[in-house]
């Protein structure tokens, strides 16, 4: 009976280490006690009292043993010990006086006495077959330690005062001498002595402490000089050459990989073709330092600026030596359970694996799932802890037992200790503390568990070698110019700070050169014009002021002889399959969109012509699968840019606005408790999607319409019982619809399969059978995981408002071929018959965009460096682009989209908008943006359509859009001018509905572009005021016709040319149309010129008849 009850129980009490030690009389050691939370420490108070008792209030009543008691009394032999580091260091604190008074406190002084160190060294060096005097070696080591601690770190005012060498550092030096001397008999003794000092601390002097590079280099120079003075004269020059040599060659054999004089054993993991260049001078030096550090079994910490190659160095070394590298991205949100494992709901992935619903059912039990670090320990893999100084202090201290001499980890939930195998290695990487972004200083007690290696920045020679090896198709002269230009910008902006103050600090490194070369290789074009356009995407578009862009352009002209600001204007061309934006080519994701996707509803997305340059840069990022960061003030066009591109490509764009309270679970997902109503809700959602598809596609015949009506009636089931009763009927109708319409079947195949599974579960609940597991929890994918699985475009707005730890979770997704490890969710592992954390690989169509308003602060330099940064300049009155022709045409196009169909009215509204911009600039107030003029038009149209007169509609909507109080309204709307516009024909209400046609017939997608010009000409009886602004657009349209234009459209026009120009453009506009869009082109002019619209409708009807007759008479297409 007890076994049966225990088997059916969901949870069971298990004694922890403290209770076990109290009952069995063992010794208990609490390491790093001061790092525990106050609530945990206070819970120990009764154990520390003379009574030594503990009441387990959390345990409750034991159903299996009625005589058991929740009161635990300590055994006579039970003892408790605790250790801690003193407060004052990073992450350290002191205990409360009340708790300290319960302990016998013993201060353990640091081992600094030379005799003590000599004794430890003597014991360590006994196992080595020294080829020179052991006493001499000990004396040299002690001399150097004493010199460094006194001469360099002795002054408390010195910036190096915190860098004193400890006993653990000296032991590392001694262990290196022992291990390398035993494995390499040919190593010169004094060279080995110098290498040991470099490994001990010179390779990473000051790393992790925030020490400036100048102070670190100065201290390193003094220490190296003293170190060489300790070497005998005959070996001093040889040691000096060894330490200063910057070029080394990799050595590869069947069982060894390394770089003279240090090698490591190769692993059994397949060796892929590594793209890391081991021959470049600085990377080879960095690799030598890492190989030197690997000669002893101690973790290795790599530090360097973003983009210097920390991660790629570890990955390249693992690939070349045949080891599997497990990369773990740490953040403030990382918990020890993510690394070691935890009990997670035992998920049944029969439904989860079959689709992308984001909902999976879980059985009523929990199962242990190994964390990614524990799994690597078991398998003997290499581990890279990326962004180490972003992790919380509790996680860092939880790794102590893995990092120090114990090399093991105890899992209380399993009651087991796991020892690290010899092949297991830990690498850690971090950016310097000064980089910001939530980075923290690391305590000395934690840092000295690592062998620290500073990753040197790449030089021009390194970049030449790396680029030549990775992009052999790029000419050497062109690559040299790219590298020198990148260095020039880095010096001017980062080091000398000559410009670029807005948006600083900046990064210009190897990532930028790689992106530039990748664009050249992907397009197969290394001509100067194309290279300039690529440089504009990567370098110019990131700067946030016109003056900064001009300075960068002048630097570019020095190296390439052409200007980035004088490139040909970007043109937009659309076909059924592709979208061409300048040199960027995007694939349309389908000929039509899903009717349930929401793309056919809401506001039309406008292609803002004044932003075609940034749009082209964003389109290039989409093509190359690069993360993109859009920077601009409110209303600058960040969201509209992405909405326009998504609509042009038929992509599903998801906008997520981040806030300071945003949690990472909102992005990745979480477990939720479920009930029987969840299936009913999911079924209703699936039926809604299927119903929308049926309405869209089942329209070809009368039978399709009848089937559609039957489906609508069957779907209207209120309760679960009614839906279960109609299950067979619904499935039969859906099968019939799939057989009748192939497109419906293709669109809804996944949804139909999901609906059948959900319907089966609903039937089981209604009948009360046990056909399905009685689920308690389900995993629900967050918006990020959903977008990655389904191939959506994800737009994260206001990324500089959310906590840095949330963005840090995105780090692996932002990398090339990135993936996301869901430590919160477990999936079944068929190989091991256990459970593993789910790894989400992105869909080929998945893209991620970030946007922010710089007025709210910046994000970390590392995150900015992972993205292609594109800044949308904000116009001011003094800016030439504020009232440029393109900006004015964009504003009129925005009013056209809101429903303002009168050209004179839109011109009048724009004049008032310009006047308000000028007044706001003079007052120093916030300048209205294009968002205000769009809101004015939307409100005016809405009020007018509800019966208000034109004057009141415009006056009220203007006050609301510009947020004025009535008495503060400076923009006057004279009634006399409104009356002269002749709005009594309800021009505001006439708005063509072409969104559906554009979505389902991509061949008509250029209609909006042509209409932008034609609507300007159609409503005027004389030359329009903005003709100069329209001429470039007119020439673009005429160029697309690929015919010889007889119109002299240039800036030297004459007023009497206008009528001829007007009607010829209308003829070209209508002549480009195919039979499908005659009617669409004619009704776009409603509200501008009734005469022109009627004339074009008449032409459309006649041409339709002519084409119909020609087709019936089998006349050749050319004659027709």
JSON list of C-alpha atoms in Angstrom, two decimals, residues 347-361 682 686 748-758 761 781 789-790 827 838:
[
{"chain": "A", "resi": 347, "resn": "UNK", "atom": "CA", "xyz": [6.62, 16.56, -21.66]},
{"chain": "A", "resi": 348, "resn": "UNK", "atom": "CA", "xyz": [4.86, 14.32, -24.15]},
{"chain": "A", "resi": 349, "resn": "UNK", "atom": "CA", "xyz": [5.97, 15.67, -27.51]},
{"chain": "A", "resi": 350, "resn": "UNK", "atom": "CA", "xyz": [3.58, 13.79, -29.74]},
{"chain": "A", "resi": 351, "resn": "UNK", "atom": "CA", "xyz": [1.89, 17.07, -30.52]},
{"chain": "A", "resi": 352, "resn": "UNK", "atom": "CA", "xyz": [4.86, 19.30, -29.87]},
{"chain": "A", "resi": 353, "resn": "UNK", "atom": "CA", "xyz": [7.11, 17.71, -32.45]},
{"chain": "A", "resi": 354, "resn": "UNK", "atom": "CA", "xyz": [4.48, 17.51, -35.13]},
{"chain": "A", "resi": 355, "resn": "UNK", "atom": "CA", "xyz": [3.81, 21.18, -35.59]},
{"chain": "A", "resi": 356, "resn": "UNK", "atom": "CA", "xyz": [4.57, 24.70, -34.60]},
{"chain": "A", "resi": 357, "resn": "UNK", "atom": "CA", "xyz": [1.63, 25.42, -32.37]},
{"chain": "A", "resi": 358, "resn": "UNK", "atom": "CA", "xyz": [3.94, 26.30, -29.52]},
{"chain": "A", "resi": 359, "resn": "UNK", "atom": "CA", "xyz": [1.80, 24.24, -27.12]},
{"chain": "A", "resi": 360, "resn": "UNK", "atom": "CA", "xyz": [2.84, 20.84, -25.82]},
{"chain": "A", "resi": 361, "resn": "UNK", "atom": "CA", "xyz": [1.14, 18.64, -23.28]},
{"chain": "A", "resi": 682, "resn": "UNK", "atom": "CA", "xyz": [-7.09, 25.91, -28.88]},
{"chain": "A", "resi": 686, "resn": "UNK", "atom": "CA", "xyz": [-7.65, 26.54, -35.08]},
{"chain": "A", "resi": 748, "resn": "UNK", "atom": "CA", "xyz": [-4.35, 24.35, -43.91]},
{"chain": "A", "resi": 749, "resn": "UNK", "atom": "CA", "xyz": [-2.62, 20.97, -43.83]},
{"chain": "A", "resi": 750, "resn": "UNK", "atom": "CA", "xyz": [-0.76, 21.69, -40.58]},
{"chain": "A", "resi": 751, "resn": "UNK", "atom": "CA", "xyz": [-3.79, 23.26, -38.92]},
{"chain": "A", "resi": 752, "resn": "UNK", "atom": "CA", "xyz": [-6.03, 20.31, -39.92]},
{"chain": "A", "resi": 753, "resn": "UNK", "atom": "CA", "xyz": [-3.63, 17.80, -38.34]},
{"chain": "A", "resi": 754, "resn": "UNK", "atom": "CA", "xyz": [-3.48, 19.82, -35.12]},
{"chain": "A", "resi": 755, "resn": "UNK", "atom": "CA", "xyz": [-7.26, 20.17, -35.03]},
{"chain": "A", "resi": 756, "resn": "UNK", "atom": "CA", "xyz": [-7.77, 16.40, -35.32]},
{"chain": "A", "resi": 757, "resn": "UNK", "atom": "CA", "xyz": [-5.43, 15.80, -32.36]},
{"chain": "A", "resi": 758, "resn": "UNK", "atom": "CA", "xyz": [-7.12, 18.45, -30.23]},
{"chain": "A", "resi": 761, "resn": "UNK", "atom": "CA", "xyz": [-8.44, 14.98, -26.67]},
{"chain": "A", "resi": 781, "resn": "UNK", "atom": "CA", "xyz": [6.52, 28.93, -26.56]},
{"chain": "A", "resi": 789, "resn": "UNK", "atom": "CA", "xyz": [10.16, 28.04, -35.46]},
{"chain": "A", "resi": 790, "resn": "UNK", "atom": "CA", "xyz": [7.64, 29.55, -37.89]},
{"chain": "A", "resi": 827, "resn": "UNK", "atom": "CA", "xyz": [12.54, 17.07, -24.68]},
{"chain": "A", "resi": 838, "resn": "UNK", "atom": "CA", "xyz": [15.45, 21.71, -26.25]}
]
